[in-house]
Coordinates of C-alpha atoms in Angstrom, one line a residue:
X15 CA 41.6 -4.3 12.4
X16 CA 44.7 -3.3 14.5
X17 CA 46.1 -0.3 16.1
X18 CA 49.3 0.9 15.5
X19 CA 50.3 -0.7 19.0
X20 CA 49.0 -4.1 17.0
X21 CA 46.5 -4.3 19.4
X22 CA 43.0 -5.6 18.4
X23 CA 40.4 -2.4 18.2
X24 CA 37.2 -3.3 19.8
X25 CA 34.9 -3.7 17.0
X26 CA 37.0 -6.1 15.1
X27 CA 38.0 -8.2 18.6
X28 CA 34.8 -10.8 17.6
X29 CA 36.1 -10.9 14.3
X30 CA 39.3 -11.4 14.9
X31 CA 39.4 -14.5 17.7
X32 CA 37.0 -16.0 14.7
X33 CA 39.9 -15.9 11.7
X34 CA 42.5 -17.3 14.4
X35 CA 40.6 -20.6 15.3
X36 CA 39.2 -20.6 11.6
X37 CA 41.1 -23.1 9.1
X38 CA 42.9 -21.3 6.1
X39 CA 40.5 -23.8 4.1
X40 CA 37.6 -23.3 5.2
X41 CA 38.2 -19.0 4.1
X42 CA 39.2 -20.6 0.3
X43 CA 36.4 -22.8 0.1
X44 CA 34.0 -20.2 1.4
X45 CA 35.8 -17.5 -0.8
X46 CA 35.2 -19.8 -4.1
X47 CA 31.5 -20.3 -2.4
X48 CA 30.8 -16.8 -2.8
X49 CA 32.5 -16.1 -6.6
X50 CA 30.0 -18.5 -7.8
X51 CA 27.1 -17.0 -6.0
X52 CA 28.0 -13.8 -7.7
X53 CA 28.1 -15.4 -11.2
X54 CA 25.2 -17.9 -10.4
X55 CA 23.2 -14.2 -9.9
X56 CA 24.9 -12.2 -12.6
X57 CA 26.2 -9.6 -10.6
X58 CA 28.7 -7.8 -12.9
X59 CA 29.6 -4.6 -14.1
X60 CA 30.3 -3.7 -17.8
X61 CA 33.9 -2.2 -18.9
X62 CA 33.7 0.7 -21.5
X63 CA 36.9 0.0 -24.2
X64 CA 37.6 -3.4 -22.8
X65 CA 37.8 -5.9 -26.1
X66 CA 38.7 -8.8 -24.3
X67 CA 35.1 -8.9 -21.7
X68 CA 32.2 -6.9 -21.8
X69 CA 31.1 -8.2 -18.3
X70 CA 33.2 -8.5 -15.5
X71 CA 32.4 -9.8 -11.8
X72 CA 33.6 -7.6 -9.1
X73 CA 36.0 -8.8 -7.0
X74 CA 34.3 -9.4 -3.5
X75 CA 36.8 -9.8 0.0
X76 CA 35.3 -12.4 2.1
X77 CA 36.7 -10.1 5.3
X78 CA 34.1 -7.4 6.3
X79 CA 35.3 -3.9 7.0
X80 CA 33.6 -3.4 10.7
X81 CA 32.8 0.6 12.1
X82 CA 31.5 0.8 15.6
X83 CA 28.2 2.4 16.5
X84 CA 30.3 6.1 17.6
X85 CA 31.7 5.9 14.7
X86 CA 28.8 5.6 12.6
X87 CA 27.0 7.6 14.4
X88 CA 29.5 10.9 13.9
X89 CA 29.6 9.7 10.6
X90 CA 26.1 10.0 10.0
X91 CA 25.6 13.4 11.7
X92 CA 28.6 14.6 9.1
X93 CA 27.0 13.1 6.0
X94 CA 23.0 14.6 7.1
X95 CA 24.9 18.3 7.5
X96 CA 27.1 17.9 4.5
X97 CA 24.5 17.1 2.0
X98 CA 21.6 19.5 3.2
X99 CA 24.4 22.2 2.6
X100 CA 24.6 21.1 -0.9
X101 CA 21.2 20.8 -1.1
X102 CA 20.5 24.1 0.2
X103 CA 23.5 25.5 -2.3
X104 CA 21.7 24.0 -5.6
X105 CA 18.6 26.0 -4.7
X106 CA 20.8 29.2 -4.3
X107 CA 22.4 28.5 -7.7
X108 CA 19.2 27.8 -9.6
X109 CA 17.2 30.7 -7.6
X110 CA 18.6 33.6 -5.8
X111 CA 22.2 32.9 -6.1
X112 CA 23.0 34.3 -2.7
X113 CA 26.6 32.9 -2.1
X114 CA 27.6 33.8 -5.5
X115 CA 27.1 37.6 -4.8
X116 CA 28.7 36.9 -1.0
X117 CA 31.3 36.1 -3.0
X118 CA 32.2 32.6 -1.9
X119 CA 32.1 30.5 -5.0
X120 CA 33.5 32.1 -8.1
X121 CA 30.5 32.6 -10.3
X122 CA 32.5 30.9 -13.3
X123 CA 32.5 27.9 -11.6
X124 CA 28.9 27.2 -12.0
X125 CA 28.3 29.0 -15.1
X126 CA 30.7 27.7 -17.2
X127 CA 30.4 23.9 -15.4
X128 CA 29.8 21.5 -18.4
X129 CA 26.5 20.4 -15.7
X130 CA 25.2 23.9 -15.3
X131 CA 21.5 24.0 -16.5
X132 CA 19.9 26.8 -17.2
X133 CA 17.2 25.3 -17.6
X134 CA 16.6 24.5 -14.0
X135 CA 16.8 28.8 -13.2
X136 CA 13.6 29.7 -11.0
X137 CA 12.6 26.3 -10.8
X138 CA 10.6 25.3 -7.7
X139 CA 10.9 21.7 -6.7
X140 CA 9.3 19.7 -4.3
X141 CA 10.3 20.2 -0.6
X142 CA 13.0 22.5 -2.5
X143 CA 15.2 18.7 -3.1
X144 CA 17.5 18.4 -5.9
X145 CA 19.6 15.3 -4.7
X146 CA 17.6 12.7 -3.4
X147 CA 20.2 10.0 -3.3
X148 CA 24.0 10.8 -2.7
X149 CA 27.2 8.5 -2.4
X150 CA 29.5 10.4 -0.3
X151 CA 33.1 8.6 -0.8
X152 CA 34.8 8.4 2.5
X153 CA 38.4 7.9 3.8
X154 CA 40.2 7.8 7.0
X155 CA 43.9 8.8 8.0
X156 CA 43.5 8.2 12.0
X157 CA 41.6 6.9 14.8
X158 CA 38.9 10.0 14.8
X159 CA 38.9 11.7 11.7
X160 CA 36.8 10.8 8.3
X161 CA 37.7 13.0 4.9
X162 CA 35.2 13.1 2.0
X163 CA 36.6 12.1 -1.2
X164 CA 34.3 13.4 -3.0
X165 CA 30.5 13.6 -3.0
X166 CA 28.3 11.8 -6.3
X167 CA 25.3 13.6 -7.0
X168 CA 24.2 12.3 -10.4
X169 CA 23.6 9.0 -10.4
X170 CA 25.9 7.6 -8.1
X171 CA 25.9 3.8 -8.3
X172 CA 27.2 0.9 -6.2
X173 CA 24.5 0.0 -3.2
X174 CA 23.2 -3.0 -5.2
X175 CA 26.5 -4.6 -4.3
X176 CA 26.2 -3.1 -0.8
X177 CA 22.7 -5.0 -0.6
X178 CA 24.3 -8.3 -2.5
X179 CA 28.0 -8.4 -0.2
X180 CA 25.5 -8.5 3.3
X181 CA 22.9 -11.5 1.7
X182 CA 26.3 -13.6 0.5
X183 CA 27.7 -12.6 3.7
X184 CA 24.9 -14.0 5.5
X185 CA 24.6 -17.5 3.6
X186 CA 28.5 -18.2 4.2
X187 CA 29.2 -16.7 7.6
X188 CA 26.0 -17.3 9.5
X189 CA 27.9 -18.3 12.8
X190 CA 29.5 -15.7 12.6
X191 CA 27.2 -13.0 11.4
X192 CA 25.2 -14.2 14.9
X193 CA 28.1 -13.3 17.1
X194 CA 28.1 -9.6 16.7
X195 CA 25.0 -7.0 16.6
X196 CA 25.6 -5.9 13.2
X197 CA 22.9 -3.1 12.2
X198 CA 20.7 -4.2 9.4
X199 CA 20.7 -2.6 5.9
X200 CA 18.1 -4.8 4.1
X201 CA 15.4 -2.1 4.4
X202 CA 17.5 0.4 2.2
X203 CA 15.2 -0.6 -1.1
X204 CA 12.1 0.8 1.1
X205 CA 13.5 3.6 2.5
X206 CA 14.8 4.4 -1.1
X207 CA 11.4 4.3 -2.5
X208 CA 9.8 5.7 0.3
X209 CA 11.9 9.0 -0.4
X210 CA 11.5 8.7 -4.4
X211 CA 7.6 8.7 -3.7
X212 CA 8.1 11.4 -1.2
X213 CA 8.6 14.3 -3.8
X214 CA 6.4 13.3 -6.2
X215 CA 4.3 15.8 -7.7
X216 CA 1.4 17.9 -5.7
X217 CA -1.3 16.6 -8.0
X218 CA 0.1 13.3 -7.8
X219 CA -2.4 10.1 -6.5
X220 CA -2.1 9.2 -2.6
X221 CA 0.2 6.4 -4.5
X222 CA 2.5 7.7 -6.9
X223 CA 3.5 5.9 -9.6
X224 CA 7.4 5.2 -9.5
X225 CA 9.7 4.3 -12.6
X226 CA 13.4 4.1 -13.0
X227 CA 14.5 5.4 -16.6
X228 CA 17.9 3.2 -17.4
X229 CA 20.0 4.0 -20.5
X230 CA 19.5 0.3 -21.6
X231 CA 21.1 -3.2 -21.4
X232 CA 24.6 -2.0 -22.4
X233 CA 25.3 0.5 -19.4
X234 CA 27.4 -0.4 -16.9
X235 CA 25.3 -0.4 -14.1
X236 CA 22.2 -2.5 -15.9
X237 CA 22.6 -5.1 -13.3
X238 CA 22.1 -2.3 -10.4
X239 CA 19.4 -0.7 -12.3
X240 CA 17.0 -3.9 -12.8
X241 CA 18.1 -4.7 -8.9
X242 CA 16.6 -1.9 -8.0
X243 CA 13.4 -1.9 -10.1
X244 CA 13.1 -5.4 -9.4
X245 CA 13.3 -4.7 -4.9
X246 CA 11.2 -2.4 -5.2
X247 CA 8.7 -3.1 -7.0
X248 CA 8.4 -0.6 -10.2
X249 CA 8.7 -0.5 -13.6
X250 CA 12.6 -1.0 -15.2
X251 CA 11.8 1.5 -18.3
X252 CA 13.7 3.2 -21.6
X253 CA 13.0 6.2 -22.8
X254 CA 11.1 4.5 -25.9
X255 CA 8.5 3.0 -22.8
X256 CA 7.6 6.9 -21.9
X257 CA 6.0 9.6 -23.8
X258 CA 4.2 13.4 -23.1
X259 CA 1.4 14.6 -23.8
X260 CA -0.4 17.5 -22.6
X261 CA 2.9 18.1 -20.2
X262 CA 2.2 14.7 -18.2
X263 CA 4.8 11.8 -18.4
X264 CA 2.5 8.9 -19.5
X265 CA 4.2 4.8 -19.4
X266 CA 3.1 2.7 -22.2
X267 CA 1.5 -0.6 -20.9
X268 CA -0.3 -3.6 -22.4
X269 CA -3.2 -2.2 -20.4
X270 CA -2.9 1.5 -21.6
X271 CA -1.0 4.7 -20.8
X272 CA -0.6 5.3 -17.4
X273 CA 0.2 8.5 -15.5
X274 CA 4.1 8.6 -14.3
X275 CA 4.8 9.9 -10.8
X276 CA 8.3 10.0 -10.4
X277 CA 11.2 9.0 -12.7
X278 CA 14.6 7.7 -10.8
X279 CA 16.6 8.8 -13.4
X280 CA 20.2 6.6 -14.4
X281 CA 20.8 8.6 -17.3
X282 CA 23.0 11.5 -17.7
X283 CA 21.3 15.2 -18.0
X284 CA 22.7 15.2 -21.6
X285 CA 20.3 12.5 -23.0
X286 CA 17.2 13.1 -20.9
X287 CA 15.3 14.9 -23.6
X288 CA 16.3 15.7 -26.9
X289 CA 14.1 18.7 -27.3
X290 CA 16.1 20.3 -24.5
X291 CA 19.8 19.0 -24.2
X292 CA 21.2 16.6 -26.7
X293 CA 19.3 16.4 -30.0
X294 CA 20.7 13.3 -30.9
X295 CA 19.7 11.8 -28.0
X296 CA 17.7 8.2 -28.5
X297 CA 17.7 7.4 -24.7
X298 CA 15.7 10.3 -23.5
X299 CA 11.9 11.5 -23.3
X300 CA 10.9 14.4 -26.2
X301 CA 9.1 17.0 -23.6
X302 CA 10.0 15.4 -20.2
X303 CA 11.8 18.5 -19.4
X304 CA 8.7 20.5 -20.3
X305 CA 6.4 18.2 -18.0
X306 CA 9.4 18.4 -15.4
X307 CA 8.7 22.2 -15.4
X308 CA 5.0 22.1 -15.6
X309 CA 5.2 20.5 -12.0
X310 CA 3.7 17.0 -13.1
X311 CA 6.5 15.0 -12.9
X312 CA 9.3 14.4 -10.3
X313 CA 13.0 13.4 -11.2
X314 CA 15.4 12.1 -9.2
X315 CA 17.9 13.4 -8.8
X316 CA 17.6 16.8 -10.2
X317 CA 18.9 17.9 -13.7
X318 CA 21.7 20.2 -12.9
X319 CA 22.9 18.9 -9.6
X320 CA 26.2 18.0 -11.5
X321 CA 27.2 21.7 -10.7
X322 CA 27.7 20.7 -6.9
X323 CA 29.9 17.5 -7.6
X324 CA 33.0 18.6 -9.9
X325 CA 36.4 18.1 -8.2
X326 CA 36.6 22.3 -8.5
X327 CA 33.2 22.6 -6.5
X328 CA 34.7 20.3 -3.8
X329 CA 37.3 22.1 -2.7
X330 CA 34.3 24.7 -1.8
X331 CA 32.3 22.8 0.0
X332 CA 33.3 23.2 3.1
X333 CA 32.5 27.3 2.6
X334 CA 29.5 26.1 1.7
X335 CA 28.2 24.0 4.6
X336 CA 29.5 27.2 6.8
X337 CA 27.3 29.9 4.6
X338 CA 24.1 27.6 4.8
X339 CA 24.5 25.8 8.2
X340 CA 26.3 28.5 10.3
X341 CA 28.4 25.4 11.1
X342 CA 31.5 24.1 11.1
X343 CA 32.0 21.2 8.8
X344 CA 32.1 17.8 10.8
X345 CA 33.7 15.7 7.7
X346 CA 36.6 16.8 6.4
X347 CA 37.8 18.0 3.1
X348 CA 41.3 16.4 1.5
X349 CA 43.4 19.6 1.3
X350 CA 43.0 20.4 -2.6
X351 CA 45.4 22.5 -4.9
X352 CA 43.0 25.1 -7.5
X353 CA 45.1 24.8 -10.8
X354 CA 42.9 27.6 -12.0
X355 CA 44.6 29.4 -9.3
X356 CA 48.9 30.6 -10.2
X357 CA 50.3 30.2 -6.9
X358 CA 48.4 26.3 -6.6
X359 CA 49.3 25.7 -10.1
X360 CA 53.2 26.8 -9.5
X361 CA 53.2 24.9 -5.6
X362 CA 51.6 21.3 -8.2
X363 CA 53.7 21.5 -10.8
X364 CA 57.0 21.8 -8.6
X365 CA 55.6 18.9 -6.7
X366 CA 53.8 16.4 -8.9
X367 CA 55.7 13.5 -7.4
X368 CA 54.4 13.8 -4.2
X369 CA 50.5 15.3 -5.5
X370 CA 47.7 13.0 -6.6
X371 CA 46.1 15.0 -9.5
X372 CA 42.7 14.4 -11.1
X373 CA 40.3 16.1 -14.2
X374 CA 37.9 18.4 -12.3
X375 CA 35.5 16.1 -14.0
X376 CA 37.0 12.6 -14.3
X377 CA 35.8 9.5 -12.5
X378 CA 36.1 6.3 -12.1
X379 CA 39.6 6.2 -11.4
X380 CA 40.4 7.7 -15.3
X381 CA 42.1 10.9 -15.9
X382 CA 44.4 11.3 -12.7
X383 CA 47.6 11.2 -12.0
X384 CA 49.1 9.5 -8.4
X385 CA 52.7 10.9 -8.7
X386 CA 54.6 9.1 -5.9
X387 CA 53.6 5.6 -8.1
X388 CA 54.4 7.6 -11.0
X389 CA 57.6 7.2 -13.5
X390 CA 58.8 10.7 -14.3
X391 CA 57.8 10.1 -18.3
X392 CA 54.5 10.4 -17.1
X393 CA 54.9 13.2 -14.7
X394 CA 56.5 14.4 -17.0
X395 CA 53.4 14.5 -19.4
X396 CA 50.6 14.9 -17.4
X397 CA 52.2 18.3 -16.6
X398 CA 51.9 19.1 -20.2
X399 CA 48.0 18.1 -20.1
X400 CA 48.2 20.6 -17.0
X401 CA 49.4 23.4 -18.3
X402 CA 47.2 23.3 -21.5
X403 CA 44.3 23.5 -19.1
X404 CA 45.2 24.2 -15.6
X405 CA 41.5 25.0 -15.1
X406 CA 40.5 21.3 -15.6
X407 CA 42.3 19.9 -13.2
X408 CA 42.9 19.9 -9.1
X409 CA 46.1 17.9 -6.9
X410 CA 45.7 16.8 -3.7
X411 CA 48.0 15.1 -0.9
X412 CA 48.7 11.2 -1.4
X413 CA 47.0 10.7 2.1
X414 CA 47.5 7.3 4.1
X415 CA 44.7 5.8 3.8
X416 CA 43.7 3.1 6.3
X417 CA 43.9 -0.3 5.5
X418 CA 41.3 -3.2 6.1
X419 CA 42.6 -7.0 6.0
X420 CA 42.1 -8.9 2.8
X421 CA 41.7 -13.0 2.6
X422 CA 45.0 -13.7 -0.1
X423 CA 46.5 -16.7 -0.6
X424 CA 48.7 -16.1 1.9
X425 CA 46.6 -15.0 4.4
X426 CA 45.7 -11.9 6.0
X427 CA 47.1 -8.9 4.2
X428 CA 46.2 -5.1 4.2
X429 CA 44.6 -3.1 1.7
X430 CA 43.4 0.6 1.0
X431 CA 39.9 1.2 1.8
X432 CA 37.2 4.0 1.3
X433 CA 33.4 3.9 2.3
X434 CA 30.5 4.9 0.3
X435 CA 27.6 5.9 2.4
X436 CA 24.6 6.5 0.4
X437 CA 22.4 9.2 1.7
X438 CA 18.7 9.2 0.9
X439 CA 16.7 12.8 1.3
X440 CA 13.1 12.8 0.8
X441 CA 10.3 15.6 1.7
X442 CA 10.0 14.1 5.3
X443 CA 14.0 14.5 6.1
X444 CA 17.3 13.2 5.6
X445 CA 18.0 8.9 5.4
X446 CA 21.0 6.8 6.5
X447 CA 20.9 3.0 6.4
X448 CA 24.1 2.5 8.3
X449 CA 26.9 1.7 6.4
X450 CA 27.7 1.6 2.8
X451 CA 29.9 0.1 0.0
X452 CA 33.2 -0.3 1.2
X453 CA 35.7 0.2 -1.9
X454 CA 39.3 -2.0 -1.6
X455 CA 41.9 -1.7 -3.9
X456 CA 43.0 -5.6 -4.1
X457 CA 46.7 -4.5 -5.2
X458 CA 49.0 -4.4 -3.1
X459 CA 50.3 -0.8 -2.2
X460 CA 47.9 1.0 -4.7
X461 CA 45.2 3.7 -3.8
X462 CA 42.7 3.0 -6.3
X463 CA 39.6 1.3 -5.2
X464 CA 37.6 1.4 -8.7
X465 CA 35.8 -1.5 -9.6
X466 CA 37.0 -0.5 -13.6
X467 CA 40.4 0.0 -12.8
X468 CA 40.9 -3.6 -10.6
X469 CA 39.3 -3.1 -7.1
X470 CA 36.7 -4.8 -5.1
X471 CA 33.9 -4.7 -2.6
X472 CA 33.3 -5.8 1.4
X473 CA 30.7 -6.1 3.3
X474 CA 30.4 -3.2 6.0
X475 CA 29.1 -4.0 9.6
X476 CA 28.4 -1.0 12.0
X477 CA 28.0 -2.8 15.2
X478 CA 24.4 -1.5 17.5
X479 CA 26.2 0.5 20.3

């Protein structure tokens, strides 16, 4: 909100001259106000091992993270470049395998990822589109420069509580929200199914028929998944709801089959289809992946695009937007230690107490390592896990990340921030609603924004220029 001089920066001025004429008070009461919205709606997220609570309500900041309209707008031009390039690199992979033979990305990398699919080799998909929807996580060190995290292409999660944060927002701060210009995001449900309907098959009606496959009630994002379904107006199915026949996707309805389009897929590649990848899989479709290749159904996103996500891959990424683009890359990568590598494993283990060091394919805050908040027993065995696979893992820098005021209950205090934008591409071009999830981590001094490991959400205004 401030400057290092402690002066006010522009975008937060309105904000600010609000909190100092607003009564402590009236930020609890409107803080307790918006808890009980959440839990009134069921907005929660489920915690895998946790004995004590299968549900859990994340924490929302009553304080909304602000970007101006320059900002967002480098932003954007950054994200739209950055995931084209990855786009453009999963075809490569899964076809002609260009950069592989230029010699840019080690060839193990994607053949011995845990997500490579052969499968998906000499596949043509629609409008050549293998991520449709992206969460690019985003952090800033200064005034003018943004660093990507790292980039979800699976089934990245999160914007229902971007959606949910602006509607509580609005019901509690509407004086407030009416002082600033603040860019809308509501339409994010249409422009997501928009895209989804976008790719869907050649052969496909003038209105395609949309589903999104869920893994069931007892995933952690079930509340996001039947949010979506519910906004925009399709079918919540599980796999048990779809069959094949003939190579066509087919939904079971009191009325009949009926042809599926498209499937917005929440489940993991492994358990799409048990004919194909897991054979134990009770989640999935028997011959989806047949129909997928037949070119009568759509999925989004793409099998295989797991390849391009892996903490390894990242540190490539910025090769890659240079071999596709002919650019230079306009986000920044977090300098990033190879342990596969001698020399970066020899430079991370000599400096784990200053390194923050993660599995190549952890997430959700498990698996890593932050060494300066580390005790040197744990240092101390982490470099063990290191050393018995230094191909699994990657270190970075402890960077210092801004900060973004929290309410406590002593006021205004700082806290660690990133941003997920989520980044919608479709056959007619690239999507942005502006802004994103911003991620807080509610503890004092810690870098870890994950909801499952004690952080919480804002609401994020980028202001009209």
């Amino acid at each position: 909100m401030s400057g290092h001089d402690g002066r006010s920066r522009d975008a937060y001025r309105i904000l600010q001259d609000w909190l100092k004429s607003a009564p402590p008070q009236l930020l609890e009461h409107r803080r307790e106000e918006a808890e009980l919205f959440f839990r009134r709606v069921g907005i929660t997220f489920a915690v895998y091992g946790n004995t004590e609570a299968e549900e859990r309500l994340i924490p929302f900041d009553i304080i909304p993270r602000i970007l101006s309209g320059q900002e967002w707008t480098r932003l954007a031009r950054g994200l739209e470049q950055r995931v084209k390039a990855l786009n453009m690199f999963l075809k490569d992979i899964y076809g002609a395998r260009e950069i592989l033979r230029a010699g840019i990305v080690p060839p193990e990398l994607v053949y011995l990822n845990p997500y490579y699919r052969p499968q998906m080799h000499g596949l043509s998909l629609n409008s050549d589109i293998y991520v449709q929807v992206a969460g690019i996580d985003i952090v800033r060190v200064d005034d003018q420069d943004f660093y990507v995290l790292e980039d979800n292409l699976r089934t990245p999660s999160g914007v229902s509580y971007m959606l949910e944060n602006r509607e509580v927002m609005m019901r509690l701060f509407p004086e407030l929200v009416g002082m600033q210009r603040i860019r809308p995001i509501e339409n994010y449900v249409d422009e997501l199914l928009g895209t989804l309907k976008s790719v869907a098959p050649a052969s496909s009606p003038w209105d395609p028929t949309v589903v999104l496959l869920t893994p069931g009630s007892l995933n952690s994002a079930y509340y996001e998944h039947s949010f979506l379904a519910d906004r925009m107006g399709v079918e919540l199915v599980e796999g048990r709801d779809l069959f094949v026949r003939d190579e066509m996707v087919y939904m079971r309805t009191t009325e009949g089959p009926k042809r599926v389009d498209v499937i917005y897929s929440r489940i993991d590649d492994d358990f799409l289809d048990p004919l194909v990848f897991r054979p134990d899989s009770a989640l999935g479709v028997p011959g989806l992946i047949a129909a997928y290749r037949a070119g009568n159904v759509a999925i989004a996103n793409a099998p295989g695009t797991g390849v391009a996500d892996d903490k390894a891959m990242y540190s490539y990424v910025p090769d890659i937007v240079r071999f596709y683009m002919g650019e230079e890359p306009i986000l920044k990568n977090v300098p990033t230690w190879r342990c596969r590598e001698q020399d970066s494993l020899s430079y991370v283990l000599d400096n784990l107490h200053e390194l923050v060091v993660k599995e190549v394919n952890g997430s959700g805050g498990y698996g890593m390592l932050v060494g300066p908040h580390a005790t040197a027993e744990a240092r101390e065995h982490f470099k063990g896990r290191i050393l018995a696979s230094p191909d699994n893992y990657i270190a970075q820098p402890t960077l210092a990340l801004s900060t973004s005021p929290i309410f406590t209950e002593k006021g205004l205090a700082p806290r660690h921030v990133d941003l997920r934008p989520f980044v919608l591409t479709g056959r007619d071009g690239v999507r942005l609603v502006p802004g994103g999830l911003t991620r807080v981590a509610l503890t004092e001094g810690s870098l870890v924004v994950n909801s499952s490991q004690g952080g919480g959400t804002k609401d994020t205004w980028v202001l009209s220029e």
